[in-house]
XYZ file of C-alpha atoms in Angstrom:
784
model
C 88.715 57.390 111.524
C 85.686 55.458 112.775
C 82.341 57.110 112.056
C 81.540 57.434 115.754
C 84.803 59.168 116.483
C 84.358 61.420 113.471
C 81.018 62.499 114.907
C 82.658 63.137 118.283
C 85.357 65.255 116.653
C 82.775 67.253 114.730
C 80.725 67.734 117.881
C 83.769 69.189 119.610
C 83.218 72.400 117.654
C 79.620 72.726 118.864
C 78.262 73.733 122.299
C 77.339 70.796 124.536
C 77.013 69.609 128.134
C 80.148 69.457 130.246
C 82.944 71.735 131.457
C 83.141 73.761 128.245
C 80.925 76.828 128.352
C 80.812 76.976 132.127
C 82.171 79.878 134.109
C 84.825 77.832 135.867
C 87.171 79.798 138.080
C 90.747 80.453 137.031
C 92.861 77.466 138.036
C 95.177 79.685 140.092
C 92.518 81.975 141.564
C 92.465 80.426 145.066
C 96.261 80.439 145.148
C 96.344 84.070 144.023
C 93.978 85.081 146.806
C 95.908 83.071 149.396
C 99.307 84.240 148.177
C 100.254 80.654 147.346
C 100.684 80.934 143.567
C 104.387 80.433 142.940
C 106.182 82.776 140.571
C 109.867 82.434 139.743
C 110.976 84.727 142.555
C 108.894 82.676 145.042
C 110.546 79.342 144.269
C 113.004 77.796 146.733
C 116.442 79.058 145.757
C 119.034 76.512 144.586
C 122.120 76.119 146.752
C 124.745 78.702 145.892
C 122.337 80.938 143.970
C 123.925 84.174 142.749
C 122.199 87.334 141.586
C 122.911 89.361 138.465
C 122.313 93.020 137.712
C 122.738 94.865 134.427
C 125.029 97.864 134.062
C 123.373 100.452 131.827
C 124.459 103.277 129.576
C 123.849 106.798 130.825
C 123.529 108.406 127.379
C 121.020 107.819 124.587
C 123.284 108.119 121.540
C 126.991 108.072 120.900
C 130.027 105.848 121.092
C 131.395 103.884 124.025
C 135.053 104.931 124.238
C 136.048 102.925 127.320
C 134.506 100.931 130.137
C 136.361 100.543 133.447
C 134.859 97.799 135.611
C 137.615 97.498 138.201
C 135.543 99.083 140.967
C 132.589 96.882 140.066
C 134.672 93.732 140.312
C 136.172 94.813 143.650
C 132.815 95.635 145.254
C 131.638 93.592 148.264
C 130.022 90.265 147.414
C 130.854 90.361 143.721
C 131.505 86.928 142.207
C 132.197 87.925 138.633
C 131.352 89.994 135.580
C 129.767 89.176 132.242
C 130.622 91.242 129.174
C 130.445 90.758 125.423
C 133.863 89.079 125.619
C 132.320 86.239 127.665
C 129.807 85.257 124.987
C 130.766 81.902 123.432
C 128.147 82.190 120.713
C 126.784 85.361 119.120
C 126.232 88.742 120.758
C 122.747 89.120 119.320
C 119.169 88.433 120.402
C 117.337 89.932 117.446
C 113.955 88.228 117.140
C 113.821 89.038 113.423
C 117.337 87.759 112.660
C 118.465 91.200 111.521
C 121.429 90.964 113.905
C 120.657 94.454 115.186
C 120.167 93.741 118.899
C 123.424 93.055 120.760
C 123.104 91.810 124.318
C 125.833 94.172 125.460
C 126.880 97.317 123.606
C 130.528 97.321 122.598
C 130.758 100.443 120.460
C 127.583 102.256 119.473
C 125.173 103.425 122.157
C 121.638 103.558 120.802
C 119.432 104.351 123.790
C 119.638 105.472 127.386
C 119.704 102.385 129.601
C 121.281 100.089 127.004
C 123.045 97.176 128.774
C 126.842 97.336 128.790
C 127.684 94.467 131.166
C 126.288 92.369 134.002
C 127.677 91.938 137.487
C 127.009 88.820 139.573
C 127.071 88.916 143.369
C 126.031 86.899 146.381
C 122.960 89.046 146.971
C 120.719 91.103 144.724
C 121.447 94.260 146.719
C 125.196 93.769 146.338
C 124.835 93.277 142.585
C 122.726 96.411 142.205
C 125.132 98.527 144.237
C 128.144 97.219 142.350
C 126.611 97.911 138.927
C 126.595 101.633 139.713
C 130.386 101.715 140.161
C 131.240 101.317 136.476
C 133.166 104.112 134.816
C 132.154 104.594 131.197
C 133.581 107.204 128.822
C 131.405 108.201 125.856
C 131.513 110.334 122.767
C 127.995 111.666 123.014
C 125.872 112.564 119.987
C 122.494 114.258 119.738
C 119.703 111.680 120.060
C 116.724 111.377 117.709
C 113.800 110.882 120.069
C 110.443 111.076 118.286
C 108.704 110.831 114.933
C 109.181 114.504 114.045
C 112.895 114.393 114.841
C 113.335 111.129 112.951
C 111.685 112.599 109.877
C 113.770 115.758 110.137
C 116.917 113.628 110.345
C 116.104 111.821 107.115
C 113.606 109.213 108.245
C 115.810 106.163 108.780
C 113.637 103.040 108.979
C 114.228 99.956 111.140
C 112.473 97.658 108.672
C 110.731 97.710 105.304
C 107.509 99.742 105.245
C 104.187 98.354 104.057
C 101.673 99.802 101.640
C 98.066 98.669 101.341
C 96.108 100.065 98.433
C 92.789 99.495 96.715
C 91.213 101.714 94.088
C 92.396 104.997 92.560
C 92.894 107.107 95.686
C 94.075 110.276 93.965
C 91.098 110.321 91.611
C 88.650 109.523 94.406
C 89.997 112.358 96.547
C 89.835 114.728 93.611
C 86.227 113.760 92.914
C 85.082 113.939 96.531
C 82.611 116.757 97.315
C 84.492 117.469 100.529
C 88.071 116.864 101.665
C 90.118 117.450 104.775
C 93.688 116.854 105.840
C 95.087 116.622 109.376
C 97.276 114.592 111.723
C 96.879 112.750 114.995
C 99.385 111.772 117.671
C 98.786 108.452 119.436
C 100.873 107.805 122.537
C 102.699 104.706 123.658
C 102.217 102.656 126.811
C 104.308 100.716 129.306
C 103.201 97.140 129.968
C 103.439 97.564 133.742
C 103.031 93.857 134.417
C 102.880 93.167 138.169
C 105.726 90.642 137.989
C 108.793 92.266 136.493
C 111.046 90.552 133.993
C 112.880 87.670 135.659
C 114.946 84.622 134.769
C 116.623 81.896 136.801
C 119.279 79.841 134.999
C 120.538 76.536 136.414
C 123.499 74.851 134.684
C 123.423 71.081 134.371
C 125.655 68.328 133.097
C 127.651 68.779 129.915
C 126.265 71.905 128.233
C 122.721 71.616 129.589
C 120.958 74.704 130.855
C 117.558 74.946 132.553
C 116.046 78.421 132.379
C 112.978 79.420 134.348
C 111.789 82.495 132.498
C 108.805 84.791 132.774
C 108.169 84.668 129.051
C 105.332 84.431 126.581
C 107.605 82.670 124.105
C 109.575 79.799 125.699
C 110.797 78.449 122.375
C 112.294 81.783 121.351
C 114.038 82.091 124.713
C 115.344 78.541 124.196
C 116.730 79.391 120.763
C 118.239 82.687 121.956
C 119.962 81.098 124.940
C 121.287 78.313 122.716
C 122.705 80.629 120.064
C 124.326 82.892 122.645
C 125.868 79.950 124.526
C 126.939 78.360 121.255
C 125.050 75.107 121.854
C 122.159 73.288 120.236
C 118.591 73.973 121.275
C 118.400 70.433 122.660
C 120.793 71.509 125.445
C 118.464 74.256 126.689
C 115.155 73.735 128.464
C 112.901 76.704 129.182
C 110.034 76.402 131.635
C 107.286 78.763 132.763
C 104.378 77.861 135.022
C 102.825 81.306 135.177
C 103.626 84.960 134.623
C 102.400 87.879 136.668
C 101.171 89.602 133.534
C 102.701 89.893 130.101
C 100.560 91.942 127.673
C 103.153 91.408 124.924
C 105.987 92.772 127.034
C 107.356 89.284 127.578
C 107.181 88.109 123.978
C 110.671 89.251 122.958
C 111.750 91.429 125.875
C 112.296 88.426 128.147
C 115.127 87.219 125.903
C 117.683 89.634 127.333
C 117.181 88.613 130.952
C 117.154 84.884 130.225
C 120.265 85.077 128.090
C 122.244 87.120 130.621
C 121.255 84.786 133.461
C 122.323 81.791 131.361
C 125.637 83.410 130.401
C 126.412 84.117 134.043
C 125.370 80.623 135.093
C 127.595 79.086 132.433
C 130.590 81.247 133.366
C 130.295 80.756 137.144
C 128.901 77.173 137.047
C 126.206 78.031 139.524
C 122.550 79.067 139.434
C 121.984 82.747 138.660
C 118.832 84.835 138.976
C 118.242 88.160 137.245
C 115.311 90.317 138.352
C 115.580 94.020 137.526
C 114.252 96.777 139.727
C 110.964 98.244 138.469
C 112.716 101.444 137.366
C 115.347 99.494 135.432
C 112.682 97.245 133.930
C 110.814 100.254 132.568
C 114.011 101.932 131.332
C 115.364 98.815 129.573
C 112.258 97.293 127.997
C 110.224 98.356 124.960
C 106.722 99.838 125.036
C 103.641 100.104 122.887
C 104.593 102.045 119.756
C 103.518 105.654 119.642
C 102.367 106.858 116.222
C 101.718 109.974 114.228
C 98.915 109.423 111.720
C 98.801 111.875 108.807
C 95.552 111.552 106.881
C 93.538 112.983 104.053
C 89.866 112.034 103.712
C 87.363 112.516 100.917
C 83.662 112.364 101.843
C 80.216 113.662 100.946
C 77.564 115.700 102.761
C 75.774 112.527 103.858
C 78.805 111.333 105.827
C 79.967 108.657 103.403
C 83.749 108.264 103.307
C 84.869 108.067 99.675
C 88.654 107.973 99.956
C 91.341 107.660 102.629
C 95.046 108.327 102.224
C 96.955 107.834 105.477
C 100.510 107.360 106.711
C 101.116 105.729 110.083
C 104.571 106.744 111.307
C 105.838 104.960 114.403
C 108.588 105.619 116.921
C 110.157 102.182 116.785
C 113.282 102.687 118.858
C 116.825 101.567 118.234
C 116.289 98.175 116.545
C 113.662 96.362 114.537
C 112.353 94.020 117.260
C 108.717 93.432 116.185
C 108.152 96.877 114.684
C 107.609 95.485 111.190
C 104.619 93.298 112.061
C 103.344 95.843 114.596
C 103.203 98.643 112.028
C 101.754 96.180 109.508
C 98.917 95.342 111.890
C 98.253 99.035 112.448
C 97.472 99.279 108.737
C 95.397 96.085 108.855
C 93.131 97.790 111.403
C 93.092 101.305 110.007
C 89.681 100.428 108.545
C 88.193 99.069 111.782
C 84.632 98.208 110.710
C 84.470 100.622 107.784
C 84.617 100.227 104.033
C 86.710 102.797 102.186
C 85.885 102.769 98.441
C 89.413 103.970 97.659
C 92.207 103.623 100.171
C 95.969 103.937 100.472
C 97.663 103.161 103.786
C 101.413 103.334 104.361
C 103.591 102.566 107.351
C 106.709 104.458 108.363
C 108.650 102.453 111.001
C 111.199 105.035 112.125
C 114.429 104.459 114.022
C 114.879 106.553 117.164
C 117.373 106.566 120.027
C 114.894 105.197 122.525
C 114.091 101.720 123.811
C 113.017 99.438 121.015
C 109.253 99.357 121.074
C 107.643 95.971 120.937
C 104.507 93.887 121.146
C 101.676 95.169 123.315
C 98.136 93.851 123.576
C 96.622 94.533 120.159
C 100.028 94.634 118.445
C 99.530 97.858 116.473
C 95.856 97.178 115.844
C 94.685 99.643 118.511
C 96.701 102.474 117.003
C 95.334 101.736 113.552
C 91.806 101.637 114.922
C 92.189 104.918 116.822
C 93.057 106.500 113.486
C 89.984 104.976 111.846
C 87.722 106.407 114.524
C 89.336 109.828 114.122
C 88.422 109.676 110.420
C 84.802 109.013 111.405
C 84.808 111.837 113.931
C 86.224 114.303 111.415
C 83.433 113.510 108.964
C 80.753 113.657 111.669
C 81.705 117.106 112.931
C 82.244 118.426 109.388
C 78.747 117.325 108.345
C 76.921 117.908 111.630
C 75.840 114.279 111.844
C 75.791 112.111 114.951
C 79.089 110.176 114.917
C 77.150 106.947 115.480
C 75.188 107.579 112.305
C 78.395 108.210 110.358
C 79.783 104.946 111.733
C 76.677 103.088 110.638
C 76.697 104.568 107.124
C 80.289 103.483 106.540
C 80.130 99.904 107.833
C 81.239 96.986 105.720
C 78.294 95.281 104.033
C 76.206 95.515 100.901
C 77.114 95.005 97.284
C 80.830 95.398 96.563
C 81.473 96.716 100.082
C 83.202 93.749 101.703
C 86.861 93.965 100.612
C 89.472 95.241 103.063
C 92.473 97.386 102.087
C 94.527 94.154 102.141
C 92.015 92.482 99.806
C 90.540 89.993 102.273
C 86.790 89.556 102.008
C 84.883 90.271 105.229
C 82.618 87.228 105.417
C 81.398 87.413 109.012
C 80.423 91.070 109.423
C 78.229 91.413 112.502
C 79.377 94.818 113.756
C 76.097 96.426 112.675
C 74.033 93.976 114.690
C 76.287 94.354 117.725
C 76.064 98.147 117.547
C 72.290 98.102 117.109
C 71.782 95.795 120.086
C 74.071 97.852 122.301
C 72.376 101.071 121.160
C 69.058 99.654 122.373
C 70.399 98.041 125.526
C 72.203 101.151 126.777
C 69.354 103.521 125.773
C 71.730 105.536 123.622
C 69.181 107.824 121.947
C 67.405 108.921 125.114
C 70.693 109.450 126.919
C 72.071 111.509 124.063
C 69.075 113.820 124.285
C 69.434 114.010 128.068
C 73.127 114.861 127.749
C 72.361 117.603 125.229
C 69.828 119.086 127.648
C 72.312 118.854 130.524
C 75.038 120.583 128.503
C 72.716 123.458 127.603
C 72.150 124.163 131.287
C 75.578 123.344 132.713
C 78.161 126.102 132.287
C 81.268 124.310 133.561
C 80.708 120.539 133.500
C 79.992 119.051 130.084
C 79.024 115.484 129.341
C 79.843 113.361 126.327
C 78.699 110.010 124.935
C 80.241 107.795 122.268
C 79.475 104.332 120.913
C 82.362 102.763 119.019
C 82.706 99.316 117.411
C 85.618 96.901 117.141
C 86.568 94.489 114.340
C 89.815 92.703 115.160
C 91.528 90.151 112.965
C 92.570 86.887 114.607
C 95.775 85.094 113.536
C 99.482 85.784 113.460
C 100.255 87.683 110.279
C 103.538 85.740 110.313
C 101.667 82.733 108.985
C 104.121 80.111 110.267
C 103.304 80.982 113.879
C 99.753 79.740 113.434
C 100.528 76.263 114.744
C 100.553 74.570 118.130
C 101.426 71.294 119.813
C 100.171 69.481 122.894
C 100.919 66.404 124.961
C 98.265 64.460 126.854
C 98.797 61.510 129.219
C 95.952 59.387 130.596
C 96.921 57.483 133.741
C 95.431 54.200 134.877
C 93.484 55.877 137.693
C 91.614 57.958 135.114
C 93.467 61.193 135.789
C 94.966 63.173 132.946
C 98.109 65.290 132.576
C 98.012 68.113 130.068
C 100.871 70.052 128.540
C 100.888 72.427 125.586
C 102.913 75.283 124.164
C 100.703 78.086 125.465
C 101.761 80.133 128.469
C 99.638 81.375 131.342
C 99.924 85.055 132.228
C 96.656 85.408 134.113
C 94.400 85.294 131.040
C 92.925 81.866 131.832
C 94.422 79.905 128.942
C 95.376 76.945 131.113
C 91.893 76.429 132.527
C 90.250 76.848 129.118
C 92.410 74.152 127.516
C 91.844 71.932 130.548
C 88.097 72.364 130.021
C 88.525 71.240 126.415
C 90.372 68.102 127.544
C 87.875 67.305 130.298
C 85.033 67.751 127.813
C 86.686 65.451 125.278
C 87.001 62.557 127.736
C 83.752 63.212 129.581
C 85.472 63.702 132.936
C 85.427 66.408 135.564
C 87.783 69.345 135.384
C 89.392 68.162 138.630
C 90.693 65.072 136.836
C 92.867 67.147 134.481
C 96.250 68.233 135.805
C 97.642 71.408 134.267
C 101.429 71.257 133.988
C 103.980 73.995 133.406
C 104.818 74.936 129.833
C 108.232 73.555 128.940
C 110.216 73.205 125.754
C 111.225 69.745 126.984
C 107.695 68.413 126.385
C 106.276 70.418 123.480
C 108.880 71.802 121.044
C 108.908 74.638 118.520
C 106.009 76.501 120.073
C 104.649 79.864 119.015
C 104.401 82.840 121.326
C 101.242 83.074 123.378
C 100.169 86.204 121.547
C 97.873 87.485 118.800
C 94.896 86.379 120.943
C 95.440 82.905 119.523
C 96.255 80.935 122.682
C 92.954 79.117 123.076
C 92.367 78.708 119.347
C 95.723 77.056 118.730
C 96.441 75.164 121.928
C 92.845 74.131 122.494
C 92.706 72.483 119.081
C 96.136 70.863 119.537
C 95.055 69.416 122.890
C 91.805 68.197 121.365
C 93.780 66.499 118.589
C 95.805 64.596 121.192
C 92.614 63.634 123.021
C 91.005 62.363 119.834
C 94.030 60.172 119.135
C 93.748 58.552 122.564
C 89.989 58.258 122.247
C 90.365 56.507 118.896
C 92.566 53.907 120.564
C 90.097 53.503 123.428
C 87.197 53.152 120.995
C 89.047 50.495 119.006
C 89.851 48.607 122.210
C 86.303 48.852 123.567
C 84.845 47.686 120.255
C 87.046 44.571 120.352
C 86.662 43.917 124.070
C 82.886 44.244 124.319
C 82.065 43.181 120.780
C 80.392 46.457 119.858
C 80.656 48.560 116.746
C 82.731 51.752 117.040
C 79.613 53.753 116.243
C 77.999 52.470 119.450
C 80.735 53.921 121.660
C 80.335 57.442 122.991
C 82.215 59.481 125.596
C 79.522 61.030 127.781
C 79.856 63.293 130.790
C 80.678 60.954 133.655
C 80.922 57.692 131.728
C 81.544 55.991 128.406
C 78.560 54.540 126.581
C 79.513 51.159 125.079
C 76.428 49.851 123.387
C 73.932 49.326 126.188
C 76.602 49.529 128.902
C 77.648 52.560 130.906
C 81.302 52.131 131.844
C 83.211 54.484 134.102
C 86.058 56.225 132.304
C 88.589 54.882 134.810
C 87.393 51.306 134.257
C 87.744 51.675 130.497
C 91.243 53.075 130.928
C 92.330 50.268 133.248
C 91.027 47.618 130.895
C 92.697 49.302 127.926
C 96.010 49.465 129.789
C 95.886 45.761 130.584
C 95.300 45.163 126.878
C 98.463 47.198 126.173
C 96.763 50.232 124.654
C 98.831 53.394 124.392
C 97.337 56.082 126.620
C 99.531 59.008 125.674
C 99.511 61.156 122.556
C 100.814 64.328 121.029
C 98.507 66.695 119.245
C 99.023 69.305 116.573
C 97.008 72.057 114.937
C 97.677 74.491 112.093
C 95.203 77.274 111.324
C 93.587 76.736 107.897
C 92.661 79.207 105.152
C 95.219 81.902 105.966
C 97.822 83.360 103.615
C 99.622 86.670 103.250
C 101.835 88.145 100.537
C 103.450 91.188 102.145
C 105.166 92.404 99.012
C 101.882 92.453 97.133
C 99.892 93.751 100.102
C 97.273 91.068 99.480
C 96.023 87.941 101.133
C 93.797 86.365 103.736
C 95.880 87.009 106.869
C 93.062 86.504 109.376
C 91.096 83.338 110.027
C 88.153 85.323 111.359
C 87.277 88.617 113.046
C 86.168 89.247 116.615
C 83.636 92.020 117.121
C 82.406 94.184 119.936
C 81.065 97.615 120.806
C 81.209 99.937 123.787
C 79.181 102.997 124.763
C 80.854 105.314 127.260
C 79.604 108.441 129.002
C 81.986 110.941 130.581
C 81.848 114.273 132.382
C 84.585 116.885 131.977
C 85.417 119.997 133.979
C 86.002 122.704 131.388
C 87.996 124.806 133.862
C 90.621 122.163 134.619
C 90.298 119.481 131.943
C 89.698 116.827 134.620
C 87.107 114.203 133.876
C 85.305 111.125 135.124
C 84.086 108.068 133.269
C 80.502 107.835 134.440
C 79.248 104.770 132.630
C 80.337 102.149 130.129
C 78.192 99.504 128.459
C 79.923 96.735 126.505
C 78.586 94.037 124.225
C 81.334 91.711 123.053
C 81.510 88.821 120.626
C 83.264 85.724 122.010
C 81.521 83.317 119.676
C 80.402 80.442 121.886
C 82.414 81.238 124.975
C 84.626 78.489 126.402
C 84.407 80.106 129.823
C 82.138 83.156 130.252
C 83.598 84.087 133.642
C 87.134 84.199 132.264
C 86.021 86.021 129.125
C 84.130 88.722 131.019
C 87.198 89.234 133.197
C 89.326 89.648 130.083
C 86.871 92.170 128.647
C 86.791 94.231 131.843
C 90.566 94.165 132.236
C 91.235 94.876 128.584
C 88.885 97.837 128.610
C 90.483 99.374 131.704
C 93.988 98.839 130.296
C 92.925 100.475 127.039
C 91.321 103.329 128.952
C 94.623 103.900 130.759
C 96.525 103.971 127.463
C 94.158 106.579 126.005
C 93.823 108.789 129.088
C 96.347 108.752 131.952
C 99.377 106.741 130.823
C 101.938 109.106 129.346
C 105.534 108.242 128.458
C 107.816 111.239 128.842
C 111.414 111.346 127.582
C 113.599 114.367 128.295
C 115.820 115.990 125.685
C 118.664 113.638 126.655
C 116.557 110.589 125.835
C 116.011 109.612 129.457
C 112.634 108.115 130.351
C 111.240 110.295 133.133
C 108.118 108.220 133.774
C 109.796 105.036 134.997
C 107.916 104.298 138.215
C 104.323 104.302 139.493
C 105.001 107.684 141.069
C 105.262 109.281 137.623
C 103.579 106.776 135.305
C 99.877 106.643 136.094
C 98.060 103.415 135.325
C 94.341 103.304 136.167
C 93.394 102.499 139.742
C 90.139 101.027 141.049
C 88.526 104.434 141.415
C 89.141 105.199 137.720
C 86.862 102.432 136.477
C 83.493 103.506 135.089
C 81.082 104.213 137.930
C 78.543 102.049 136.118
C 80.169 99.186 134.237
C 77.915 96.812 132.301
C 79.499 93.961 130.347
C 77.593 91.380 128.322
C 78.578 88.647 125.892
C 76.840 88.451 122.534
C 74.537 85.440 122.705
C 73.705 82.820 120.088
C 76.548 83.901 117.804
C 78.886 80.923 117.349
C 82.002 81.430 115.281
C 81.217 80.558 111.683
C 84.673 78.987 111.416
C 85.220 75.588 113.104
C 87.363 76.922 115.943
C 87.547 75.144 119.276
C 83.910 74.729 120.317
C 83.035 77.635 117.975
C 84.617 80.137 120.363
C 86.410 83.369 119.501
C 89.584 84.940 120.829
C 89.172 87.430 123.641
C 92.664 88.507 124.732
C 93.234 91.628 122.635
C 89.947 92.833 121.070
C 88.426 94.237 124.301
C 91.276 96.716 124.745
C 89.999 98.636 121.733
C 86.572 99.030 123.279
C 88.198 101.795 125.321
C 88.336 103.966 122.203
C 84.802 104.886 123.248
C 86.300 106.762 126.239
C 88.510 108.915 124.008
C 85.570 109.748 121.768
C 83.210 110.427 124.661
C 85.750 112.980 125.924
C 85.942 114.426 122.429
C 82.140 114.573 122.279
C 82.017 116.499 125.544
C 84.596 118.989 124.274
C 82.789 119.288 120.933
C 79.594 120.345 122.708
C 81.304 123.706 123.308
C 81.270 124.321 119.559
C 77.854 122.903 118.768
C 79.435 119.660 117.533
C 80.633 121.410 114.375
C 84.323 121.664 115.292
C 86.418 118.529 115.586
C 88.372 118.750 118.869
C 91.182 116.618 117.418
C 91.902 115.264 120.864
C 95.146 113.307 120.734
C 96.004 110.351 122.962
C 96.620 110.067 125.793
C 93.828 112.514 126.562
C 95.323 113.782 129.780
C 93.500 116.596 131.602
C 96.065 118.998 130.109
C 95.190 117.883 126.578
C 91.468 117.995 127.305
C 91.802 121.555 128.641
C 93.810 122.596 125.577
C 91.110 121.124 123.331
C 88.413 122.954 125.306
C 90.182 126.264 124.831
C 90.798 125.632 121.135
C 87.188 124.701 120.378
C 85.889 127.700 122.312
C 88.254 130.012 120.449
C 87.267 128.596 117.045
C 83.571 128.797 117.930
C 83.918 132.461 118.881
C 85.957 133.214 115.779
C 83.514 131.397 113.511
């Protein structure tokens, strides 16, 4: 590489003038506001389009004895049926290749709402009505529905558990001046994306199949469709321009809908669309894993944690799906920002007769972190110390205090600085005194305040997913087409990568055309997940740009008789020695000289490794940090509460786009707040999900947001690793800032017992749970 280009490449990881670092609007924002952004269900329908609907089981556990579909087939408008017998390939869409996820059940029924068949009709309404006419006969068995029942039934696991251990935990617990043992329940969460699952399959010549899928993982959908149809991956093209939300719920869960649409399209030789009703979507698809965390903690009178022994047991559902890596990541984050001198963490991924739980923003990390903050709270109330002080005393840092339970060294620990700055900025100390005074005078309404930190590891723990590809075309008019393997679900990935490309060539953002993600342009892509979208795809796009720039530099050096070192891509022009040449003029001249103006790019994350069997490695490239301080008010007569104020300071490194990042922080916080407060998944004793619509499943609304909501980005804190422009991931970490809401509620309840009784407030902290905690703390305070 020429020295000049090497300098340009190095500079690409540093802040500079140009589109990068500006708060550019989301590329689809005007179209969203105008209702012009096209989602799959908005696209013009192909001639002869048919609609599919899934027929679902009505029991949670048992055996399918017979299935009579005669009435379904005879229903008005019905064009055909799709069953397991119509599958030319394999009846399996297991993302972990365990072969434990059939498309259609043929014998065993493992959860209520499990697909048995699909019906295809001329209209969606006809298909839905026909699907209800099936006559299924079952041998019903008692379902296992939660962690307690799974343990009582013998504790069958869906995948191998993980153990992380460092130090002699038994000896450390034995030597600890104080010990306590308890358990915590952490609820699940539905993704509740605005756009439901949807797929449109269009058969082509030979065995070709085009699938438009609302998916975070086009390559996996491609491979699943291919294996089910019994064809090579080269015969299947999967495309997605945008999703109406994903949050992890379209990482593996989209496979079913794409595969069924493709099967129907292949059988009927016509385009088929499958879009489930919201109720069916919620009944069929997996959720955030709910956990029970059993823990024992050793500590001293000064609030120092000396030993932690914890088991994180998860309701995983009927098949493995992603439960292995999700429960692994829960353990990876069971330390949050805290050093445990001796620690043993174990996962327990339990099989239940419920939907198979799956990826959800944070991917197990939030559940692990909620446990870590409970450990802190237990110690604080046992010792009478301010929980913030206990958090500070247990932070990573200092001699021999930088090794995680998975034996990775924490090299970029800035949580203490973030917490200290937020403590000052939100006036934590004065407000805490004011709240204490208020609570002394107020008999019914009690206030609480909590400041909690976040340390979230960035990278796929499945190391091979930490790679990305991109394709960049420069046209002779100076415009640029960009394609990469990342998918856009509203998070702003497309505009961020476009900013990177515009910056690289020194052109305006309007000269870069964002094109739909498709497996036909960039193959073998990773899911847009693990908060890695910008890190991976931004660097892959930059690599493609640098390849083209190297060719342009070589041409310009020959053409104008300048050294490569004298050629620089500036904002608005290219500096060639003493000349300033418009980018378009350079491109035209290079084209005439037969210079290739298209390139692929590739990036693989360095430094990472993970040995799961040993429980050791360096699974994360870096950590993203943040902190939130939240104040709440609770009504001790009803358990109702309001979030009065939240202050957030979050670490995005050198932000690629502050406007997008702040939006992600605000949205992530509110989604996390919903998970920990109002969003409750309820299954009845037959295994039927009873909260399968917005009438019964309560996501936060606009009036639930903090009345005062202050969000700031940490300044002058570039990523120490050479990520794209020294930025940091921002998709998942902000969700865990909402843990401050749970602990502010706990703080308010604890005021009833003089902050010496741990409320042990489980999540979600619904008003019913808050009221129960109020009554328990009052009773213990009176008894004590």
